[in-house]
Amino acid sequence: MKPMPLVAGNWKMNGLRASQAELDALKHMIAEAPPQCEVLICPPFTLVGAFSAASGETIGIGGQDCHAKVSGAHTGDISAAMLKDCGAKYVIVGHSERRADHGETDDMVRAKAEAVLAEGLVAIVCAGEREDVRDAGKACEHVLSQLASSVPEGATPENTVIAYEPVWAIGTGRTPTTGNLEEMHGAIRAALVERFGAAGNGFRILYGGSVNAGNARDLMAVANVDGGLVGGASLKAADFNGIMDAYRG
Ligand code: PEP
């Protein structure tokens, strides 16, 4: 059976308390025309508690990162337990901006994902190639290697979501061809089945990178694309809601 798609918004370092108006607006739009997908917003840590309290049943709230430990002397960090305590249901780990800005390695990402699973939350594990890696013809090899090391042994379709996000497509307005996307998502699916057996068919594999209301329908229709991870176009309710049209009749 095909898994329920997930459309997740990654607000990155954007959003103040007043931004709750966008959440409220999205809630109304979804109530008026419910999409056939799960909807998630990952705001900055400062808004996770308020958004969780306000989001209702139709929109899930998640964190954008967490520390691998539950608590301790790690100034400025946030644990999965703290996110759970604020109402988060999901945590993104291994986003390429974390890997680039904070030197996060596959081993660190796996440790974070394990911490997410230990709290009973769902980890969204990100992977994606830089443009020079794609140009060298090594995109699939690179992404499969990242995922082999970043996805924990205890991953199941219920507790883990995969997000394929080519670095060169994030925030650039560029997207892979549907052919390239089908090839990558097919390769990820095959690797999941090889590692987890039949359960590998149940994992959701999201595509992320310059998804918007204009291209979502085509991108989400590609085989083995089970939803999207959306940055810039998730900040405004109307834009994000337009992407959800890919999952409305
Ligand atoms: C992201 O950073 O996860 C992302 C997909 O960003 P954008 O949609 O802005 O390309």
Short mmCIF file of N, CA and C and ligand atoms in Angstrom, two decimals, residues 10 12 95 97 165 169-172 208-211 229-233, ligand 1:
data_model
loop_
_atom_site.label_atom_id
_atom_site.label_comp_id
_atom_site.label_asym_id
_atom_site.label_seq_id
_atom_site.Cartn_x
_atom_site.Cartn_y
_atom_site.Cartn_z
N ASN A 10 9.65 23.77 6.13
CA ASN A 10 10.82 24.06 6.95
C ASN A 10 11.01 25.57 6.95
N LYS A 12 13.09 27.28 8.60
CA LYS A 12 14.48 27.70 8.84
C LYS A 12 14.50 28.81 9.90
N HIS A 95 19.78 18.21 7.75
CA HIS A 95 19.54 19.15 6.64
C HIS A 95 20.90 19.64 6.13
N GLU A 97 21.93 22.42 5.30
CA GLU A 97 22.42 23.66 5.92
C GLU A 97 23.07 23.37 7.26
N GLU A 165 17.14 15.97 -0.81
CA GLU A 165 17.22 17.39 -1.09
C GLU A 165 18.56 17.71 -1.76
N ALA A 169 19.55 22.57 -5.49
CA ALA A 169 18.15 22.93 -5.77
C ALA A 169 17.53 23.72 -4.62
N ILE A 170 18.22 23.78 -3.48
CA ILE A 170 17.64 24.45 -2.31
C ILE A 170 17.74 25.96 -2.45
N GLY A 171 16.58 26.59 -2.48
CA GLY A 171 16.53 28.06 -2.53
C GLY A 171 17.03 28.66 -3.83
N THR A 172 17.18 27.87 -4.88
CA THR A 172 17.74 28.37 -6.14
C THR A 172 16.71 28.53 -7.25
N GLY A 208 12.78 17.60 -1.70
CA GLY A 208 12.89 18.99 -1.28
C GLY A 208 13.88 19.75 -2.14
N GLY A 209 13.54 20.99 -2.45
CA GLY A 209 14.41 21.85 -3.25
C GLY A 209 13.57 22.64 -4.23
N SER A 210 13.26 23.92 -3.87
CA SER A 210 12.53 24.83 -4.76
C SER A 210 11.16 24.31 -5.18
N VAL A 211 10.51 23.55 -4.29
CA VAL A 211 9.12 23.15 -4.56
C VAL A 211 8.24 24.39 -4.39
N LEU A 229 9.47 18.41 1.10
CA LEU A 229 10.01 19.23 2.18
C LEU A 229 10.24 20.60 1.54
N VAL A 230 9.56 21.60 2.10
CA VAL A 230 9.46 22.89 1.42
C VAL A 230 10.04 24.00 2.31
N GLY A 231 10.95 24.79 1.76
CA GLY A 231 11.52 25.90 2.52
C GLY A 231 10.77 27.19 2.25
N GLY A 232 11.31 28.00 1.34
CA GLY A 232 10.77 29.35 1.10
C GLY A 232 9.27 29.40 0.86
N ALA A 233 8.75 28.45 0.12
CA ALA A 233 7.32 28.50 -0.23
C ALA A 233 6.42 27.98 0.90
C1 PEP B 1 14.87 23.25 2.33
O1 PEP B 1 15.75 23.98 2.74
O2 PEP B 1 14.55 22.23 2.97
C2 PEP B 1 14.22 23.60 1.08
C3 PEP B 1 13.66 22.64 0.40
O3 PEP B 1 14.25 24.94 0.71
P1 PEP B 1 13.54 25.59 -0.58
O4 PEP B 1 12.18 24.98 -0.71
O5 PEP B 1 13.48 27.05 -0.25
O6 PEP B 1 14.39 25.27 -1.74
#
